[in-house]
Tab-separated table of C-alpha atoms in Angstrom:
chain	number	residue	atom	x	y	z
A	1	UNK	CA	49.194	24.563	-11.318
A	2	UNK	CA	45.730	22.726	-11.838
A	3	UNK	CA	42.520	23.841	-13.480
A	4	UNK	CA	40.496	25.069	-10.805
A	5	UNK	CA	37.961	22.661	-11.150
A	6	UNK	CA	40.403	19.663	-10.860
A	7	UNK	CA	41.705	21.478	-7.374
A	8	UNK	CA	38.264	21.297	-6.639
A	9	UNK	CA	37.177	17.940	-7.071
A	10	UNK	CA	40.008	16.502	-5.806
A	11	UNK	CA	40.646	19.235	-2.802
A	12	UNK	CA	37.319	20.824	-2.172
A	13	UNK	CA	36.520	18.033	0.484
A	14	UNK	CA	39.646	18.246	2.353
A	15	UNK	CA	39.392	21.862	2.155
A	16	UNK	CA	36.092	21.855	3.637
A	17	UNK	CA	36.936	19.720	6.130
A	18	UNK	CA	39.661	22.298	7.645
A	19	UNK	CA	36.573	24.742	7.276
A	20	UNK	CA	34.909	23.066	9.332
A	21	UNK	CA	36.744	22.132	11.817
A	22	UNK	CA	37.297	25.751	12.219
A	23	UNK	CA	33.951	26.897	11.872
A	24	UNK	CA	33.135	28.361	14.829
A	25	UNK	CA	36.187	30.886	15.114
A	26	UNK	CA	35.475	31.898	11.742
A	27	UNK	CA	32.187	32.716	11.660
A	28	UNK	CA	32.554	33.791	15.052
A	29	UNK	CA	35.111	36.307	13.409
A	30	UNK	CA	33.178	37.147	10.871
A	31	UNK	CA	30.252	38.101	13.019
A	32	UNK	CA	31.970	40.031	15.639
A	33	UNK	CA	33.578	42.087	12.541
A	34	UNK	CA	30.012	42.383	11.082
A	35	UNK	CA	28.279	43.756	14.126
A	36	UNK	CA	31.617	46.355	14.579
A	37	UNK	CA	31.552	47.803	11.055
A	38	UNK	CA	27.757	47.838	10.423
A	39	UNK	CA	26.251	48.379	13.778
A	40	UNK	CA	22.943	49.724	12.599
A	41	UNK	CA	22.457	46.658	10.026
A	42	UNK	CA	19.384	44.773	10.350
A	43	UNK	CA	18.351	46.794	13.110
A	44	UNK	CA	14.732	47.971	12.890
A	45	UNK	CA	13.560	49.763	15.878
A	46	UNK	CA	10.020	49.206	15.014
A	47	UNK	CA	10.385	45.579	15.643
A	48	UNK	CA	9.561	44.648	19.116
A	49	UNK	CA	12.748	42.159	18.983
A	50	UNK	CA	15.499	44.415	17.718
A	51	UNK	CA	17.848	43.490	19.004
A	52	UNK	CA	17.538	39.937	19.734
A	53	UNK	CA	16.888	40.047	15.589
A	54	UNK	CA	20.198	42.048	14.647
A	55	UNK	CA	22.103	39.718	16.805
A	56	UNK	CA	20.886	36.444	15.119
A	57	UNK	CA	21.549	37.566	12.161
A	58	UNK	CA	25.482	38.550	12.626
A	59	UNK	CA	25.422	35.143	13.987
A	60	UNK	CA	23.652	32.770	11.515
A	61	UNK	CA	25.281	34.932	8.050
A	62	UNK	CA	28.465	33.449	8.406
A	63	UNK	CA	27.419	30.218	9.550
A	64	UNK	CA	25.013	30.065	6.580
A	65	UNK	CA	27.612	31.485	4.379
A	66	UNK	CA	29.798	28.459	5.497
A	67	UNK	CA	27.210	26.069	4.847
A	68	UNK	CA	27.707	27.386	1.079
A	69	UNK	CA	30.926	26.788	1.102
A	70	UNK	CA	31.004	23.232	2.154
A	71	UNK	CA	28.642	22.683	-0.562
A	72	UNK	CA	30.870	24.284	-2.983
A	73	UNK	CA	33.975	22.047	-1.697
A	74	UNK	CA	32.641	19.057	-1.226
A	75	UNK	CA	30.097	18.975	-3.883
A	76	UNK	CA	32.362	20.878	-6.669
A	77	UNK	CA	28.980	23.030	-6.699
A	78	UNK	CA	29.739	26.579	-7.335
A	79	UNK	CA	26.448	27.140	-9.176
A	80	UNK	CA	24.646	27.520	-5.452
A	81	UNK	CA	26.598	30.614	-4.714
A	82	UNK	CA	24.511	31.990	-7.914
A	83	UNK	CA	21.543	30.147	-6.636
A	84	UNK	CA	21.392	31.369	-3.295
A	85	UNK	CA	22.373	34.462	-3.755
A	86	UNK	CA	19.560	34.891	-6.747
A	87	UNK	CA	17.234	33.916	-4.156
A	88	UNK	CA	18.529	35.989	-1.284
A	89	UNK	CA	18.693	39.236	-3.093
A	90	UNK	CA	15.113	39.304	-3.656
A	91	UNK	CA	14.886	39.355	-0.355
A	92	UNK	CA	17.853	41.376	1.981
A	93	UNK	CA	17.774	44.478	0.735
A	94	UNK	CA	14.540	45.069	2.460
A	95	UNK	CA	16.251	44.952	5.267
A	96	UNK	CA	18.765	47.798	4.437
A	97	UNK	CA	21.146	45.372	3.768
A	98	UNK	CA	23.435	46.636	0.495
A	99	UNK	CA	25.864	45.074	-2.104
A	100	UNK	CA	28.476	46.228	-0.310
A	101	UNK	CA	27.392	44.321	3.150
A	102	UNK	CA	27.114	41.284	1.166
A	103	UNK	CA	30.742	41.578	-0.658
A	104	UNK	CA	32.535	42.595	2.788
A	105	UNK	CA	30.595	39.484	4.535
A	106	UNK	CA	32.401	37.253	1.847
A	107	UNK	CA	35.929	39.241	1.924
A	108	UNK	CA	35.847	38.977	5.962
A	109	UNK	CA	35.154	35.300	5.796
A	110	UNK	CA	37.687	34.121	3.447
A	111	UNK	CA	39.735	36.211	5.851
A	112	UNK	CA	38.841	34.751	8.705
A	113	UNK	CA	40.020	30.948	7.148
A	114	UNK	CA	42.867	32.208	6.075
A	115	UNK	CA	44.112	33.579	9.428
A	116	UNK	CA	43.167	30.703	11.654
A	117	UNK	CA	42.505	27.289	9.391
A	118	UNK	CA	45.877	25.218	8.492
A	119	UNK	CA	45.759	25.242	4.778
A	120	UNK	CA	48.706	23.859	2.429
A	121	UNK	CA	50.488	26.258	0.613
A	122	UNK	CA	49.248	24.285	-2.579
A	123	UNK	CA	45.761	25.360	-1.644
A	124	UNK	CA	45.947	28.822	-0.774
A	125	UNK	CA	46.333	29.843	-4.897
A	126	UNK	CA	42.409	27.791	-5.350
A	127	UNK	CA	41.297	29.728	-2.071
A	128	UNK	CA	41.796	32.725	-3.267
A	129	UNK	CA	40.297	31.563	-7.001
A	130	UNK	CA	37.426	30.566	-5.126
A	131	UNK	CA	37.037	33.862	-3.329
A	132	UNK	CA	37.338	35.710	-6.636
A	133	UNK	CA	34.776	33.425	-8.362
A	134	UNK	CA	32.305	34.240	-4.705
A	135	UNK	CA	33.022	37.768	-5.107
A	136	UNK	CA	32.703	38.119	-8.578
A	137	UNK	CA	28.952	35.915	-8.262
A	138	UNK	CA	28.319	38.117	-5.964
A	139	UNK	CA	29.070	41.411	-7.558
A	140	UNK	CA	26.946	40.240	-11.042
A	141	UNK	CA	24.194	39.294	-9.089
A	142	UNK	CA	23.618	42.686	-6.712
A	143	UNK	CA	24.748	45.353	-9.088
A	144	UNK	CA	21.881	47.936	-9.026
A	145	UNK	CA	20.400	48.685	-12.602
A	146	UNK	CA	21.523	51.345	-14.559
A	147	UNK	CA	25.112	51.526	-13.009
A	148	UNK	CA	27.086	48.875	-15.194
A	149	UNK	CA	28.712	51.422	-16.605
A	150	UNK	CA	29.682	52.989	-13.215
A	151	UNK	CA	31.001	49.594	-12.220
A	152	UNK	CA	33.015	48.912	-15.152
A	153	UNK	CA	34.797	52.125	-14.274
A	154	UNK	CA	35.266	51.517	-10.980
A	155	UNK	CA	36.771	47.812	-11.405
A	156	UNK	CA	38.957	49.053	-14.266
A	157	UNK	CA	40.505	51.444	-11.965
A	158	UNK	CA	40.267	50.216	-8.294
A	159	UNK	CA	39.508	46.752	-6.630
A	160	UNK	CA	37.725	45.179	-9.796
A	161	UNK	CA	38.014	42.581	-12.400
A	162	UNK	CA	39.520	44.925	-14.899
A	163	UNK	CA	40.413	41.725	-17.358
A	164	UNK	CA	37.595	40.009	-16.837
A	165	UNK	CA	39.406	37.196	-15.209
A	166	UNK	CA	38.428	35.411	-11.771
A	167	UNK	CA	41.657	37.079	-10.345
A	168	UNK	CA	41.043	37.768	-6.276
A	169	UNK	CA	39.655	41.306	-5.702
A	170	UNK	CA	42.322	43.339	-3.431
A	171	UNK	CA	41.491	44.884	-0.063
């Protein structure tokens, strides 16, 4: 098996090229799945637009989250998942959206590609290194302060990275 990084230089852009021909069922997926399991996300009554607000965003996450991704494959650019999600936390949680949102919104769309995208069987190991490496970003980045140690006991014992390894968090 190859170094990830090798995979992804020489894979990432056909990879992301089966993402994106499949785009629109996936994030279509992942936004229907969104709106079912967190129907009061986003949704601020106070807002004279509600609605027409939580419904654009359970339709433009994915699609932005995709965007990521083909950056990641076809750049060999993992360091914008950090970026952007840096960024973005600063900002979401105002609007009582939680780690755990964020993490399942990742989970759902890898998926999503797995269930409807024609990968190779060669690939499919990388896919799911990449969605440990997203998930694990993810995870450092949102952890509320103060419960590291919480989260250390948790991953040892449940869906975590108890070895410290980019091994693909179970469902």
């Amino acid at each position: 098996m190859q170094v990830f990084e090798t995979w992804l230089e020489a894979g990432g852009p056909r990879v992301a090229a089966i993402l994106d021909a499949h785009r629109e069922v996936i994030c279509d997926t992942v936004a229907m799945r969104m709106s079912t399991a967190f129907p009061s996300l986003c949704l601020d009554p106070a807002r004279f637009d509600a609605i027409a607000f939580q419904q654009e965003m359970f339709q433009n996450t994915p699609r932005r989250f995709h965007r990521l991704m083909q950056v990641v494959l076809r750049l060999q650019a993992m360091v914008v998942i950090e970026r952007e999600y840096r960024w973005g936390w600063t900002i979401i949680p105002r609007y009582g959206v939680a780690r755990h949102h964020v993490i399942s919104h990742a989970r759902w769309y890898f998926d999503a590609a797995r269930s409807v995208a024609p990968f190779r069987s060669s690939d499919v190991p990388y896919l799911d290194d990449l969605e440990g490496r997203v998930l694990h970003t993810i995870d450092q980045i949102t952890v509320v302060p103060g419960s590291a140690a919480k989260r250390h006991e948790l991953n040892s014992h449940s869906n975590g990275y108890s070895n410290g390894h980019h091994e693909r968090m179970p469902r």
